Coordinates of C-alpha atoms in Angstrom, one line a residue:
M9 CA -49.6 35.4 -1.8
F10 CA -47.7 32.0 -2.8
N11 CA -44.6 33.1 -2.9
K12 CA -43.1 30.4 -0.5
Y13 CA -45.2 27.6 -1.6
D14 CA -43.5 24.1 -1.3
N15 CA -44.4 22.0 -4.2
N16 CA -42.9 18.4 -2.8
R17 CA -45.2 19.0 0.4
K18 CA -48.0 21.3 -0.8
V19 CA -48.1 23.7 1.6
N20 CA -47.7 27.5 1.9
I21 CA -45.0 28.1 4.1
S22 CA -45.3 31.6 4.8
K23 CA -48.6 30.9 6.6
R24 CA -47.5 28.1 8.8
K25 CA -46.7 29.0 12.2
P26 CA -43.4 28.0 14.2
N27 CA -43.8 24.9 16.3
L28 CA -44.4 26.1 19.9
V29 CA -43.2 22.9 21.7
N30 CA -40.0 23.1 22.8
F31 CA -38.4 20.0 23.8
T32 CA -36.4 19.2 27.0
D33 CA -33.0 17.5 26.6
D34 CA -34.3 14.4 28.1
V35 CA -37.4 14.3 25.8
K36 CA -35.2 14.3 22.8
R37 CA -32.9 11.7 24.0
K38 CA -35.7 9.2 24.4
I39 CA -37.2 10.1 21.1
S40 CA -33.7 9.5 19.6
E41 CA -33.0 6.0 21.4
S42 CA -36.8 5.1 20.4
N43 CA -35.7 5.5 16.9
K44 CA -32.6 4.1 16.9
N45 CA -34.3 0.8 18.6
R46 CA -36.9 1.0 16.0
F47 CA -34.2 0.7 13.1
K48 CA -32.6 -2.2 15.1
E49 CA -35.7 -3.7 15.3
N50 CA -36.2 -3.3 11.4
P51 CA -32.7 -2.9 9.8
E52 CA -34.0 -3.1 6.2
M53 CA -35.9 0.0 7.1
L54 CA -33.0 1.9 7.9
I55 CA -31.2 0.7 4.7
Y56 CA -34.6 1.8 2.5
L57 CA -34.5 5.1 4.4
S58 CA -30.8 5.4 3.8
E59 CA -31.1 4.9 0.1
A60 CA -34.1 7.0 -0.2
K61 CA -32.2 9.9 1.0
S62 CA -29.4 9.1 -1.0
T63 CA -28.0 11.2 -3.7
I64 CA -25.8 8.4 -5.3
A65 CA -27.5 6.0 -7.0
V66 CA -27.0 2.0 -6.2
D67 CA -25.6 1.1 -9.4
V68 CA -23.1 4.1 -8.8
V69 CA -22.0 3.1 -5.4
K70 CA -21.5 -0.5 -6.4
D71 CA -18.9 0.5 -9.0
I72 CA -17.2 2.6 -6.5
K73 CA -16.9 0.2 -4.1
T74 CA -15.4 -2.3 -6.7
M75 CA -12.8 0.3 -7.8
L76 CA -11.5 0.9 -4.2
Y77 CA -11.4 -2.9 -3.9
N78 CA -9.2 -3.0 -7.2
D79 CA -7.2 0.0 -5.4
V80 CA -8.0 2.8 -7.7
N81 CA -7.3 5.9 -6.8
I82 CA -9.9 7.9 -4.9
K83 CA -9.3 11.0 -7.2
E84 CA -9.6 8.9 -10.6
I85 CA -12.7 7.3 -9.2
A86 CA -14.3 11.3 -8.2
E87 CA -13.4 11.9 -12.0
L88 CA -14.9 8.8 -13.7
T89 CA -18.3 8.7 -11.2
N90 CA -18.7 12.5 -11.0
V91 CA -18.8 11.9 -7.0
G92 CA -17.1 14.3 -4.4
I93 CA -14.1 13.4 -2.8
D94 CA -15.6 13.7 0.5
K95 CA -18.6 11.1 -0.3
I96 CA -16.1 8.8 -1.7
N97 CA -14.1 9.0 1.9
H98 CA -17.0 8.2 3.5
I99 CA -18.0 4.9 1.6
S100 CA -14.5 4.0 1.8
N101 CA -14.7 4.1 5.5
I102 CA -17.8 2.1 5.2
N103 CA -19.4 4.8 7.0
S104 CA -22.3 4.3 4.7
F105 CA -23.8 1.9 1.8
S106 CA -22.0 -1.1 4.1
H107 CA -25.1 -3.2 3.1
I108 CA -23.9 -2.9 -0.8
L109 CA -21.4 -5.5 -1.9
P110 CA -20.6 -6.3 1.8
Q111 CA -17.9 -8.7 0.9
Y112 CA -15.9 -5.8 -0.2
N113 CA -16.2 -3.8 3.3
Y114 CA -13.0 -5.3 5.2
Y115 CA -10.5 -4.6 2.3
I116 CA -11.9 -1.2 1.3
K117 CA -11.8 -0.1 5.0
N118 CA -8.2 -1.6 5.8
R119 CA -6.4 -1.7 2.5
H120 CA -4.2 1.1 3.9
T121 CA -2.9 -1.1 6.6
I122 CA -3.1 -4.3 4.2
H123 CA -0.7 -2.1 1.8
Q124 CA 1.5 -1.4 4.3
F125 CA 2.0 -4.8 5.4
R126 CA 2.7 -6.1 2.0
N127 CA 4.8 -3.5 1.0
A128 CA 6.7 -4.3 4.3
K129 CA 6.8 -7.9 3.3
K130 CA 8.4 -7.1 -0.2
V131 CA 11.1 -4.6 1.5
M132 CA 11.9 -7.4 3.8
S133 CA 12.3 -10.0 1.4
M134 CA 14.5 -7.8 -0.8
Y135 CA 16.4 -7.0 2.1
R136 CA 17.2 -10.8 3.1
N137 CA 18.2 -11.2 -0.8
G138 CA 20.9 -8.7 -0.2
C139 CA 19.6 -5.7 -2.5
T140 CA 21.1 -2.5 -1.4
Y141 CA 18.6 0.2 0.0
R142 CA 18.4 2.3 -3.3
E143 CA 17.7 -0.8 -5.2
I144 CA 14.8 -1.5 -2.7
G145 CA 13.7 2.0 -3.4
E146 CA 13.8 2.0 -7.1
A147 CA 11.9 -1.2 -7.4
L148 CA 9.1 -0.6 -4.9
E149 CA 8.6 3.4 -5.8
L150 CA 10.0 4.3 -2.0
H151 CA 12.5 6.7 -0.7
Q152 CA 15.4 5.6 0.4
R153 CA 14.7 6.1 3.8
N154 CA 11.6 4.9 4.2
A155 CA 13.0 1.5 2.7
I156 CA 15.5 1.9 5.8
R157 CA 12.9 2.9 8.4
I158 CA 10.7 0.0 7.3
V159 CA 13.8 -2.5 7.4
N160 CA 15.0 -1.2 11.1
K161 CA 11.3 -1.8 12.4
N162 CA 10.8 -5.5 11.1
K163 CA 14.3 -6.9 10.4
T164 CA 15.1 -9.8 12.8
I165 CA 18.2 -12.0 13.5
H166 CA 17.0 -14.4 10.9
D167 CA 16.9 -11.7 8.1
D168 CA 20.4 -10.4 9.1
R169 CA 21.6 -14.0 8.9
C170 CA 19.9 -14.4 5.2
R171 CA 21.5 -10.9 3.8
L172 CA 24.8 -12.3 5.4
N173 CA 24.7 -15.6 3.3
C174 CA 23.5 -13.7 0.1
I175 CA 26.4 -11.2 0.1
N176 CA 28.9 -13.8 1.0
R177 CA 27.6 -16.0 -2.1
S178 CA 27.9 -13.6 -4.2
L179 CA 31.8 -12.6 -3.3
R180 CA 32.4 -16.3 -3.5
K181 CA 30.6 -16.7 -6.8
Q182 CA 32.8 -13.6 -8.2
Y183 CA 35.6 -15.0 -6.7
S184 CA 35.3 -18.5 -8.7
I185 CA 34.6 -16.8 -12.0
I186 CA 37.8 -15.1 -11.9
K187 CA 39.7 -17.5 -11.0
T188 CA 38.4 -20.0 -13.7
L189 CA 39.0 -17.3 -16.1
Q190 CA 43.1 -17.4 -14.5
T191 CA 42.9 -21.1 -14.9
M192 CA 41.8 -20.9 -18.7
G193 CA 44.8 -18.7 -19.3
K194 CA 43.5 -15.4 -19.2
N195 CA 45.7 -12.3 -17.5
S196 CA 44.1 -9.5 -15.1
V197 CA 43.8 -7.4 -18.3
Q198 CA 42.1 -9.7 -20.3
I199 CA 39.9 -10.6 -17.5
S200 CA 38.9 -6.9 -17.0
K201 CA 37.7 -6.3 -20.2
L202 CA 35.6 -9.3 -20.5
L203 CA 33.8 -8.9 -17.4
R204 CA 33.6 -5.1 -17.4
F205 CA 35.3 -5.3 -14.0
S206 CA 38.2 -2.3 -12.6
R207 CA 41.9 -4.3 -13.4
P208 CA 43.2 -3.0 -9.8
Q209 CA 40.0 -5.2 -8.1
V210 CA 40.7 -8.3 -10.5
C211 CA 44.4 -8.4 -8.9
K212 CA 43.3 -8.2 -5.4
I213 CA 40.9 -11.1 -6.2
L214 CA 43.5 -13.0 -7.9
N215 CA 46.2 -12.5 -5.2
R216 CA 44.1 -13.9 -2.5
N217 CA 43.7 -17.6 -1.8
E218 CA 40.2 -17.6 -0.8
P219 CA 36.9 -15.3 -1.4
N220 CA 36.7 -12.5 1.0
I221 CA 34.0 -13.1 3.4
V222 CA 31.9 -10.6 5.1
T223 CA 31.3 -11.0 9.0
S224 CA 29.3 -8.4 9.6
L225 CA 26.8 -6.4 8.0
E226 CA 27.9 -3.0 9.5
G227 CA 28.9 -0.6 7.0
N228 CA 28.3 -3.0 4.0
R229 CA 25.5 -1.9 1.8
G230 CA 24.7 -5.0 0.1
K231 CA 25.4 -7.7 -2.6
I232 CA 27.7 -7.1 -5.6
K233 CA 26.2 -6.9 -8.9
P234 CA 26.9 -10.1 -11.1
F235 CA 29.2 -9.6 -14.1
K236 CA 27.1 -8.2 -16.9
V237 CA 29.1 -9.8 -20.2
L238 CA 29.1 -13.7 -19.0
S239 CA 28.7 -14.7 -22.8
Y240 CA 31.8 -13.9 -24.2
I241 CA 33.5 -16.1 -21.4
I242 CA 31.8 -19.3 -23.0

């Protein structure tokens, strides 16, 4: 007899008759607009209803938003809080619980764009310092092609000028060190061993009267690496 008894509402569903009133689309629209206006007039009621219907506790939502603000991976958050990834994505898009920790909302919603901007800033800084694309990729955990795309998208004449100056500065330093060792009475073989630098390259530099200055970045990978064994020179 009470096989369809609803304990929450204390009614026997099997004996309830279906609602015979069929609302038109216009009436449904008016009801929806009236409900929206009621919530606009009293936003606290909307918050109360959203929390009442929610299956996630407020403390758990605070933990999720704090972890999102601290750039914790969504999968890790799901494992730590036992909350579904879809619900966490819903929170990260600020589609729900925007009233909880509202100071985190802007960063959580735009964190992907903020990360891209910060990453591009680091890439351009390393580019201006004369680093190769491979070094940029290894330092920032990026693929080499992605580093090239970021540079091509953001570089300016000023960036190219700074990179060229860095490359030429490293070439002048290399030339100065080798010439100084020659003045100290070292021959090409000794210089090569001290600096762990190939002897043909040492001979090329010794035969020049001035450092080989780069005038164009085309075909240039980046600045040369500094000599590793400078302590032996002193």
